[in-house]
Tab-separated table of C-alpha atoms and ligand atoms in Angstrom:
chain	number	residue	atom	x	y	z
A	1	UNK	CA	146.876	169.975	-47.330
A	2	UNK	CA	146.292	173.219	-49.921
A	3	UNK	CA	142.835	173.586	-49.253
A	4	UNK	CA	143.739	174.282	-45.976
A	5	UNK	CA	146.889	176.934	-46.328
A	6	UNK	CA	145.030	179.008	-49.165
A	7	UNK	CA	142.591	179.849	-46.228
A	8	UNK	CA	144.825	180.306	-43.490
A	9	UNK	CA	146.027	183.261	-46.529
A	10	UNK	CA	143.297	183.950	-47.043
A	11	UNK	CA	142.916	185.168	-43.871
A	12	UNK	CA	145.334	186.774	-43.397
A	13	UNK	CA	144.076	188.943	-46.525
A	14	UNK	CA	141.533	189.981	-44.857
A	15	UNK	CA	142.993	191.509	-41.730
A	16	UNK	CA	145.324	194.026	-43.905
A	17	UNK	CA	142.263	194.793	-45.696
A	18	UNK	CA	141.492	198.472	-44.596
A	19	UNK	CA	137.869	198.012	-44.762
A	20	UNK	CA	137.815	195.439	-41.855
A	21	UNK	CA	140.223	196.643	-39.268
A	22	UNK	CA	137.861	199.784	-39.497
A	23	UNK	CA	135.135	197.578	-38.910
A	24	UNK	CA	136.924	195.171	-36.336
A	25	UNK	CA	137.463	198.905	-33.903
A	26	UNK	CA	134.289	199.370	-34.430
A	27	UNK	CA	133.697	196.158	-33.357
A	28	UNK	CA	135.684	196.449	-29.787
A	29	UNK	CA	133.504	198.183	-27.467
A	30	UNK	CA	135.537	197.170	-23.328
A	31	UNK	CA	133.045	199.515	-21.881
A	32	UNK	CA	130.136	196.908	-23.109
A	33	UNK	CA	127.454	196.560	-20.344
A	34	UNK	CA	124.570	194.703	-20.405
A	35	UNK	CA	121.398	197.222	-21.398
A	36	UNK	CA	118.897	196.875	-19.103
A	37	UNK	CA	116.168	194.497	-20.359
A	38	UNK	CA	112.229	194.375	-20.487
A	39	UNK	CA	112.856	192.585	-17.884
A	40	UNK	CA	110.405	191.906	-15.051
A	41	UNK	CA	111.238	190.598	-12.085
A	42	UNK	CA	109.060	190.263	-8.903
A	43	UNK	CA	109.970	189.132	-5.470
A	44	UNK	CA	110.477	185.351	-5.131
A	45	UNK	CA	107.084	183.263	-3.295
A	46	UNK	CA	108.125	182.568	-0.216
A	47	UNK	CA	105.334	180.543	1.490
A	48	UNK	CA	105.820	177.131	-0.214
A	49	UNK	CA	106.677	174.051	1.934
A	50	UNK	CA	109.545	171.708	1.055
A	51	UNK	CA	108.912	168.909	-0.936
A	52	UNK	CA	110.355	165.736	0.544
A	53	UNK	CA	110.920	163.102	-2.329
A	54	UNK	CA	112.656	163.904	-5.046
A	55	UNK	CA	112.729	162.196	-8.912
A	56	UNK	CA	114.752	162.880	-11.714
A	57	UNK	CA	115.597	162.507	-14.663
A	58	UNK	CA	118.363	162.751	-16.993
A	59	UNK	CA	119.334	160.895	-20.368
A	60	UNK	CA	122.710	160.911	-22.442
A	61	UNK	CA	123.274	159.622	-26.020
A	62	UNK	CA	126.935	158.427	-28.028
A	63	UNK	CA	127.172	157.987	-31.686
A	64	UNK	CA	129.960	155.869	-32.942
A	65	UNK	CA	131.020	156.410	-36.020
A	66	UNK	CA	133.415	154.544	-38.154
A	67	UNK	CA	136.146	157.033	-39.406
A	68	UNK	CA	136.621	155.111	-42.826
A	69	UNK	CA	134.149	155.011	-45.311
A	70	UNK	CA	130.765	153.392	-45.088
A	71	UNK	CA	131.004	155.182	-42.210
A	72	UNK	CA	129.575	153.117	-40.219
A	73	UNK	CA	127.252	154.223	-37.711
A	74	UNK	CA	125.156	153.345	-34.491
A	75	UNK	CA	124.209	155.438	-31.812
A	76	UNK	CA	124.264	153.667	-28.027
A	77	UNK	CA	121.076	155.750	-25.575
A	78	UNK	CA	120.664	155.389	-21.201
A	79	UNK	CA	118.602	157.449	-19.050
A	80	UNK	CA	117.821	156.934	-16.081
A	81	UNK	CA	115.599	157.985	-13.006
A	82	UNK	CA	116.196	158.358	-9.311
A	83	UNK	CA	114.672	158.574	-6.073
A	84	UNK	CA	115.897	161.035	-3.488
A	85	UNK	CA	113.806	161.498	-0.034
A	86	UNK	CA	115.090	164.107	2.086
A	87	UNK	CA	117.183	161.826	4.664
A	88	UNK	CA	119.124	161.110	1.428
A	89	UNK	CA	119.645	164.753	0.204
A	90	UNK	CA	120.493	165.370	3.242
A	91	UNK	CA	123.376	163.262	4.416
A	92	UNK	CA	124.934	164.202	0.732
A	93	UNK	CA	127.544	166.407	1.300
A	94	UNK	CA	126.334	169.226	-1.946
A	95	UNK	CA	130.310	169.914	-1.891
A	96	UNK	CA	131.975	166.847	-2.643
A	97	UNK	CA	130.131	163.943	-2.102
A	98	UNK	CA	130.878	160.950	-0.672
A	99	UNK	CA	131.605	157.677	-3.712
A	100	UNK	CA	130.213	155.282	-1.332
A	101	UNK	CA	126.625	157.657	-0.095
A	102	UNK	CA	126.341	157.785	-3.953
A	103	UNK	CA	126.693	153.970	-4.469
A	104	UNK	CA	123.977	152.854	-1.750
A	105	UNK	CA	121.645	155.661	-2.890
A	106	UNK	CA	122.334	154.319	-6.700
A	107	UNK	CA	121.999	150.705	-5.857
A	108	UNK	CA	118.693	151.209	-4.894
A	109	UNK	CA	117.067	154.079	-5.659
A	110	UNK	CA	117.811	154.732	-9.586
A	111	UNK	CA	117.061	152.478	-12.530
A	112	UNK	CA	117.845	153.121	-16.484
A	113	UNK	CA	117.382	151.971	-19.376
A	114	UNK	CA	119.752	151.442	-22.145
A	115	UNK	CA	119.156	150.684	-25.957
A	116	UNK	CA	120.981	150.551	-28.934
A	117	UNK	CA	120.604	152.494	-32.876
A	118	UNK	CA	121.103	151.277	-36.309
A	119	UNK	CA	121.765	154.579	-37.991
A	120	UNK	CA	123.555	154.029	-41.258
A	121	UNK	CA	125.146	150.869	-43.377
A	122	UNK	CA	124.865	148.253	-39.995
A	123	UNK	CA	123.648	144.757	-41.607
A	124	UNK	CA	120.480	143.646	-40.376
A	125	UNK	CA	119.759	140.185	-42.119
A	126	UNK	CA	116.075	140.732	-44.562
A	127	UNK	CA	115.536	143.901	-42.750
A	128	UNK	CA	115.642	147.246	-43.733
A	129	UNK	CA	117.544	150.340	-41.433
A	130	UNK	CA	113.956	152.157	-41.632
A	131	UNK	CA	111.761	149.234	-40.370
A	132	UNK	CA	114.689	147.782	-37.796
A	133	UNK	CA	114.322	151.049	-36.279
A	134	UNK	CA	110.929	151.351	-35.882
A	135	UNK	CA	110.823	148.185	-34.183
A	136	UNK	CA	113.568	148.900	-31.749
A	137	UNK	CA	112.072	151.856	-31.041
A	138	UNK	CA	109.045	150.258	-29.688
A	139	UNK	CA	111.038	148.169	-27.970
A	140	UNK	CA	113.260	149.860	-26.651
A	141	UNK	CA	109.961	151.809	-25.045
A	142	UNK	CA	109.295	148.194	-23.797
A	143	UNK	CA	112.197	147.753	-22.190
A	144	UNK	CA	111.843	145.405	-18.708
A	145	UNK	CA	115.677	146.766	-17.851
A	146	UNK	CA	118.127	144.821	-16.449
A	147	UNK	CA	117.055	141.776	-13.934
A	148	UNK	CA	113.272	143.375	-15.542
A	149	UNK	CA	113.734	146.627	-12.630
A	150	UNK	CA	111.594	148.638	-15.013
A	151	UNK	CA	109.205	146.045	-15.346
A	152	UNK	CA	108.153	147.937	-19.348
A	153	UNK	CA	106.768	150.611	-17.402
A	154	UNK	CA	107.900	152.887	-19.334
A	155	UNK	CA	105.630	151.261	-21.963
A	156	UNK	CA	102.566	150.974	-19.181
A	157	UNK	CA	102.889	155.459	-19.264
A	158	UNK	CA	103.296	155.887	-22.989
A	159	UNK	CA	99.871	154.308	-23.244
A	160	UNK	CA	98.295	156.038	-20.368
A	161	UNK	CA	100.284	159.909	-21.477
A	162	UNK	CA	98.469	158.447	-25.390
A	163	UNK	CA	95.684	157.126	-24.490
A	164	UNK	CA	94.594	159.986	-21.643
A	165	UNK	CA	94.708	156.758	-19.309
A	166	UNK	CA	94.619	159.035	-16.216
A	167	UNK	CA	91.153	160.530	-17.269
A	168	UNK	CA	88.012	159.065	-16.407
A	169	UNK	CA	86.965	159.219	-19.868
A	170	UNK	CA	89.879	158.503	-22.089
A	171	UNK	CA	90.294	158.223	-25.183
A	172	UNK	CA	88.689	154.930	-27.269
A	173	UNK	CA	90.880	155.288	-30.123
A	174	UNK	CA	94.955	156.797	-31.063
A	175	UNK	CA	94.795	160.317	-32.084
A	176	UNK	CA	95.633	159.916	-35.932
A	177	UNK	CA	99.450	160.185	-37.603
A	178	UNK	CA	101.497	159.287	-40.027
A	179	UNK	CA	101.552	155.228	-41.146
A	180	UNK	CA	104.735	154.616	-41.870
A	181	UNK	CA	103.736	151.847	-44.734
A	182	UNK	CA	101.006	154.763	-46.239
A	183	UNK	CA	102.016	158.329	-45.473
A	184	UNK	CA	98.569	159.131	-45.078
A	185	UNK	CA	97.696	160.584	-41.837
A	186	UNK	CA	95.230	157.644	-41.273
A	187	UNK	CA	96.922	155.954	-38.578
A	188	UNK	CA	95.780	154.421	-35.168
A	189	UNK	CA	95.176	151.955	-32.605
A	190	UNK	CA	91.994	151.481	-30.393
A	191	UNK	CA	92.115	151.936	-27.114
A	192	UNK	CA	95.189	150.259	-25.092
A	193	UNK	CA	97.007	148.392	-27.805
A	194	UNK	CA	100.557	149.070	-28.339
A	195	UNK	CA	100.577	147.234	-32.042
A	196	UNK	CA	97.967	146.778	-35.018
A	197	UNK	CA	97.117	147.407	-38.184
A	198	UNK	CA	96.852	151.349	-40.340
A	199	UNK	CA	93.476	151.286	-40.519
A	200	UNK	CA	93.641	152.587	-43.887
A	201	UNK	CA	96.449	150.076	-45.807
A	202	UNK	CA	96.598	147.136	-42.884
A	203	UNK	CA	100.839	147.126	-42.538
A	204	UNK	CA	102.188	146.556	-39.659
A	205	UNK	CA	102.407	149.168	-36.913
A	206	UNK	CA	103.487	150.505	-33.230
A	207	UNK	CA	102.084	152.810	-31.337
A	208	UNK	CA	105.183	154.456	-30.874
A	209	UNK	CA	105.127	155.071	-34.764
A	210	UNK	CA	103.425	157.490	-33.118
A	211	UNK	CA	105.801	159.803	-31.787
A	212	UNK	CA	106.610	160.413	-36.194
A	213	UNK	CA	110.426	159.269	-35.897
A	214	UNK	CA	110.486	157.184	-38.957
A	215	UNK	CA	108.854	160.951	-41.162
A	216	UNK	CA	112.647	161.791	-40.651
A	217	UNK	CA	114.369	158.234	-41.749
A	218	UNK	CA	114.756	156.469	-45.081
A	219	UNK	CA	115.758	152.573	-46.282
A	220	UNK	CA	118.916	151.993	-46.017
A	221	UNK	CA	119.820	155.750	-43.613
A	222	UNK	CA	118.516	156.705	-40.005
A	223	UNK	CA	119.609	160.465	-38.935
A	224	UNK	CA	121.754	160.942	-35.246
A	225	UNK	CA	118.230	163.317	-34.399
A	226	UNK	CA	116.144	159.588	-34.162
A	227	UNK	CA	118.482	158.812	-31.367
A	228	UNK	CA	118.693	162.270	-29.686
A	229	UNK	CA	114.113	161.930	-30.292
A	230	UNK	CA	114.420	158.792	-28.671
A	231	UNK	CA	116.263	159.998	-25.787
A	232	UNK	CA	113.796	163.141	-25.387
A	233	UNK	CA	110.744	160.225	-25.369
A	234	UNK	CA	112.633	158.268	-22.654
A	235	UNK	CA	113.299	160.878	-20.281
A	236	UNK	CA	109.973	161.913	-20.213
A	237	UNK	CA	108.325	158.554	-20.337
A	238	UNK	CA	111.159	158.266	-17.384
A	239	UNK	CA	109.251	161.230	-15.324
A	240	UNK	CA	106.400	160.295	-15.381
A	241	UNK	CA	106.568	157.006	-14.370
A	242	UNK	CA	106.262	157.676	-10.637
A	243	UNK	CA	103.725	159.986	-11.301
A	244	UNK	CA	101.554	157.453	-13.250
A	245	UNK	CA	102.616	155.070	-10.117
A	246	UNK	CA	101.001	157.436	-7.465
A	247	UNK	CA	98.699	159.122	-9.235
A	248	UNK	CA	96.951	155.218	-9.528
A	249	UNK	CA	97.720	153.846	-5.834
A	250	UNK	CA	98.565	156.239	-3.431
A	251	UNK	CA	97.570	159.688	-5.505
A	252	UNK	CA	98.528	161.932	-1.907
A	253	UNK	CA	101.914	160.777	-1.717
A	254	UNK	CA	102.564	163.505	-5.250
A	255	UNK	CA	101.371	166.401	-2.895
A	256	UNK	CA	105.034	165.900	-1.347
A	257	UNK	CA	106.822	164.853	-4.689
A	258	UNK	CA	109.275	167.343	-7.120
A	259	UNK	CA	109.541	165.740	-9.958
A	260	UNK	CA	113.091	166.686	-12.415
A	261	UNK	CA	113.769	166.411	-15.931
A	262	UNK	CA	116.757	167.656	-16.909
A	263	UNK	CA	116.000	169.800	-20.006
A	264	UNK	CA	112.890	171.337	-20.953
A	265	UNK	CA	109.897	170.486	-20.777
A	266	UNK	CA	108.944	170.844	-24.585
A	267	UNK	CA	108.757	168.233	-27.195
A	268	UNK	CA	110.230	168.905	-30.658
A	269	UNK	CA	108.267	168.911	-34.441
A	270	UNK	CA	106.423	165.143	-34.256
A	271	UNK	CA	107.152	164.041	-30.455
A	272	UNK	CA	104.069	167.403	-29.742
A	273	UNK	CA	101.953	164.417	-29.645
A	274	UNK	CA	102.354	163.918	-26.813
A	275	UNK	CA	103.091	167.154	-25.431
A	276	UNK	CA	98.952	168.573	-25.321
A	277	UNK	CA	98.263	165.435	-23.389
A	278	UNK	CA	100.484	165.699	-21.019
A	279	UNK	CA	98.827	169.907	-20.865
A	280	UNK	CA	95.965	167.769	-20.118
A	281	UNK	CA	96.526	165.799	-17.390
A	282	UNK	CA	98.243	168.722	-15.940
A	283	UNK	CA	95.147	170.722	-15.845
A	284	UNK	CA	93.346	167.981	-14.519
A	285	UNK	CA	95.330	167.069	-11.808
A	286	UNK	CA	95.066	170.465	-11.207
A	287	UNK	CA	91.519	171.052	-11.309
A	288	UNK	CA	91.466	167.968	-9.000
A	289	UNK	CA	92.812	169.143	-6.078
A	290	UNK	CA	96.304	168.249	-6.917
A	291	UNK	CA	98.855	170.598	-7.720
A	292	UNK	CA	101.958	168.020	-9.515
A	293	UNK	CA	105.502	169.872	-8.913
A	294	UNK	CA	107.681	169.189	-11.656
A	295	UNK	CA	110.273	171.818	-13.211
A	296	UNK	CA	112.667	171.092	-16.421
A	297	UNK	CA	115.773	172.326	-16.006
A	298	UNK	CA	117.867	174.473	-18.865
A	299	UNK	CA	121.662	174.178	-18.803
A	300	UNK	CA	121.311	175.022	-22.205
A	301	UNK	CA	120.345	177.043	-24.955
A	302	UNK	CA	119.255	180.419	-26.157
A	303	UNK	CA	117.221	181.188	-22.405
A	304	UNK	CA	120.668	180.077	-19.690
A	305	UNK	CA	122.181	182.331	-22.132
A	306	UNK	CA	119.998	185.342	-21.887
A	307	UNK	CA	120.412	184.102	-18.024
A	308	UNK	CA	123.593	184.805	-18.510
A	309	UNK	CA	122.847	188.691	-19.613
A	310	UNK	CA	120.077	189.496	-17.732
A	311	UNK	CA	121.008	187.127	-14.012
A	312	UNK	CA	123.242	189.983	-13.371
A	313	UNK	CA	121.390	192.912	-12.672
A	314	UNK	CA	119.109	191.017	-11.301
A	315	UNK	CA	117.726	191.246	-7.864
A	316	UNK	CA	118.615	188.119	-5.240
A	317	UNK	CA	115.333	186.513	-4.582
A	318	UNK	CA	113.819	186.764	-7.678
A	319	UNK	CA	111.786	185.485	-10.544
A	320	UNK	CA	110.826	186.516	-13.913
A	321	UNK	CA	108.324	185.031	-16.259
A	322	UNK	CA	108.468	186.629	-19.976
A	323	UNK	CA	105.259	186.823	-22.086
A	324	UNK	CA	106.180	185.589	-25.712
A	325	UNK	CA	106.597	189.642	-27.306
A	326	UNK	CA	110.048	188.969	-24.690
A	327	UNK	CA	110.780	186.187	-25.933
A	328	UNK	CA	110.191	186.487	-29.858
A	329	UNK	CA	112.372	190.266	-29.255
A	330	UNK	CA	115.067	189.899	-26.479
A	331	UNK	CA	115.316	185.778	-26.724
A	332	UNK	CA	114.689	184.673	-29.689
A	333	UNK	CA	115.981	187.981	-31.683
A	334	UNK	CA	113.380	186.259	-34.406
A	335	UNK	CA	110.220	188.323	-36.272
A	336	UNK	CA	108.278	184.790	-35.913
A	337	UNK	CA	104.339	185.277	-35.339
A	338	UNK	CA	102.561	183.209	-33.019
A	339	UNK	CA	102.979	181.985	-30.022
A	340	UNK	CA	106.165	180.373	-28.793
A	341	UNK	CA	105.849	176.503	-28.023
A	342	UNK	CA	102.079	176.597	-27.529
A	343	UNK	CA	102.107	173.309	-29.812
A	344	UNK	CA	105.569	171.772	-28.481
A	345	UNK	CA	105.937	172.775	-24.549
A	346	UNK	CA	104.085	171.742	-21.904
A	347	UNK	CA	104.834	174.343	-19.066
A	348	UNK	CA	106.389	177.522	-19.318
A	349	UNK	CA	109.979	179.334	-19.244
A	350	UNK	CA	111.029	181.078	-16.541
A	351	UNK	CA	114.182	182.911	-14.828
A	352	UNK	CA	114.631	182.209	-10.794
A	353	UNK	CA	117.285	183.849	-8.855
A	354	UNK	CA	117.850	182.542	-5.636
A	355	UNK	CA	121.188	184.658	-5.011
A	356	UNK	CA	124.434	185.266	-7.236
A	357	UNK	CA	125.807	181.954	-7.170
A	358	UNK	CA	122.573	180.321	-7.480
A	359	UNK	CA	120.244	181.466	-10.696
A	360	UNK	CA	118.809	178.903	-13.513
A	361	UNK	CA	116.171	178.742	-16.007
A	362	UNK	CA	113.274	176.203	-15.395
A	363	UNK	CA	109.924	175.016	-16.692
A	364	UNK	CA	106.846	174.716	-14.822
A	365	UNK	CA	103.694	173.348	-16.402
A	366	UNK	CA	101.093	176.125	-16.418
A	367	UNK	CA	98.122	173.575	-18.122
A	368	UNK	CA	97.851	175.326	-20.535
A	369	UNK	CA	98.917	175.632	-23.957
A	370	UNK	CA	101.171	178.226	-24.882
A	371	UNK	CA	98.763	181.062	-25.068
A	372	UNK	CA	99.860	181.579	-21.353
A	373	UNK	CA	103.223	183.274	-22.075
A	374	UNK	CA	100.514	186.022	-23.996
A	375	UNK	CA	99.783	187.233	-20.311
A	376	UNK	CA	101.613	185.340	-17.953
A	377	UNK	CA	101.555	185.624	-13.514
A	378	UNK	CA	102.847	183.199	-10.987
A	379	UNK	CA	99.824	181.700	-10.145
A	380	UNK	CA	99.213	180.078	-13.578
A	381	UNK	CA	102.807	178.120	-12.646
A	382	UNK	CA	101.419	174.996	-11.171
A	383	UNK	CA	102.744	174.111	-7.202
A	384	UNK	CA	105.841	176.881	-7.855
A	385	UNK	CA	105.076	178.286	-4.374
A	386	UNK	CA	106.937	174.522	-3.288
A	387	UNK	CA	109.482	174.299	-6.283
A	388	UNK	CA	110.749	177.550	-4.531
A	389	UNK	CA	110.712	176.242	-1.338
A	390	UNK	CA	112.290	173.101	-2.519
A	391	UNK	CA	114.764	174.069	-4.238
A	392	UNK	CA	117.664	176.067	-2.224
A	393	UNK	CA	117.460	172.312	-0.686
A	394	UNK	CA	118.773	170.696	-3.405
A	395	UNK	CA	121.299	173.104	-5.112
A	396	UNK	CA	124.629	171.707	-5.763
A	397	UNK	CA	127.545	173.686	-4.952
A	398	UNK	CA	129.866	172.010	-7.461
A	399	UNK	CA	128.312	174.093	-10.395
A	400	UNK	CA	126.447	178.051	-10.317
A	401	UNK	CA	122.643	176.498	-10.313
A	402	UNK	CA	122.827	172.861	-10.606
A	403	UNK	CA	120.530	170.518	-9.135
A	404	UNK	CA	121.941	167.877	-6.997
A	405	UNK	CA	119.218	165.154	-7.945
A	406	UNK	CA	120.284	165.645	-11.830
A	407	UNK	CA	123.605	165.897	-11.055
A	408	UNK	CA	123.207	162.567	-9.744
A	409	UNK	CA	120.688	160.610	-12.525
A	410	UNK	CA	123.535	162.329	-15.021
A	411	UNK	CA	125.740	160.928	-13.264
A	412	UNK	CA	123.720	157.135	-13.685
A	413	UNK	CA	123.018	158.305	-17.276
A	414	UNK	CA	126.046	158.664	-18.387
A	415	UNK	CA	127.438	156.900	-21.094
A	416	UNK	CA	131.077	158.720	-21.504
A	417	UNK	CA	132.217	157.469	-18.194
A	418	UNK	CA	130.323	154.091	-17.786
A	419	UNK	CA	130.810	152.261	-19.556
A	420	UNK	CA	133.261	154.569	-21.467
A	421	UNK	CA	133.014	155.604	-24.387
A	422	UNK	CA	135.389	153.014	-25.650
A	423	UNK	CA	133.943	150.246	-24.634
A	424	UNK	CA	130.540	151.035	-26.685
A	425	UNK	CA	133.605	151.447	-29.536
A	426	UNK	CA	135.062	148.355	-29.375
A	427	UNK	CA	131.644	146.843	-28.272
A	428	UNK	CA	130.485	148.508	-31.499
A	429	UNK	CA	133.313	146.992	-33.639
A	430	UNK	CA	132.494	144.061	-33.015
A	431	UNK	CA	128.770	144.459	-33.441
A	432	UNK	CA	129.444	145.659	-37.801
A	433	UNK	CA	131.575	142.718	-38.256
A	434	UNK	CA	130.190	140.846	-40.630
B	1	LIG	ZN1	98.833	152.228	-43.796
């Protein structure tokens, strides 16, 4: 392996160089303490009430790639929604949950959905990967689940969000999006429809083309990003499914619920077509007297890393909402102009520290566009009092800042353990034998 050897020798040469030695000496700074940041921590609100029902959603993704050419690739995606009530929460041991208690909860309170995408070099008779993946996205959102458990709920939720189904004046057609056939930004569907014809070229379009995932695909190639974007959409539809249900059937129950999504309350790039209607919904619900308690929890990424820097010196029992300039300068270290996340996000970034062991980054809806981060205030965060009162009851003691419902949803959604990655690999080998 000549290339490898060369690079290792080169590495040694670099270390010998006097300039590099001098520079590296300066890099070492054993007395480094994080400079006190400009974060303005405030006391945690303490007037809230504990929410008695907690829903959580999570997803996982496993891409299986053949190690030899032509590198066939299939992605498996699984998402889960679970419900925990106060009784179930109180019965769970926060250090080491009893596996049987967990099994009972999962059997009765969890829904999951799984699907698979051919990404590259997988043959589907008479069809391109481009159209196959589009159809799979559509059929997957329509999934009825095992034993019809899901009952097509994700599709109904998607229509409810995309057409403003919650509004007294829903949209009479979908907001125009890029057509997968003529590529003009003229594709739309009339109210309530799932599929139809592009008004411009007459090609068949699905409501799920609205996500624009086809923009990143070619005839016989789909990037891995398509699968992770689908997962993100599915997790979002999952967590909004109980909201839609209660909104239509028993609205008062929403006042007792906390909705927890793993990851930020954000939909990247073209998926952001859903962020605007979601923000409108939170605003509408609030104006009609329903403060819906939802959080997204970030356990990785720039904001989480930043919390590790500033959280140590923050007082216990405090909350910090970064404004736009703080996010641009201290978290992103970027010169980007404009308001952070104003198109993609439907929640504001919030740092919370209960004590030295339990601190976290959560996203909380405000119902506003990103302009909110110009002048953030705790009072803009929807249902923050109840959220802050509830989180200590669902903290898991297994990991720092971990939330029990997310851990459980993750256990259901996890593809690396169930079914095992090995099984998926075997399964995909049979699938792709042609
Ligand atoms: Zn068209």
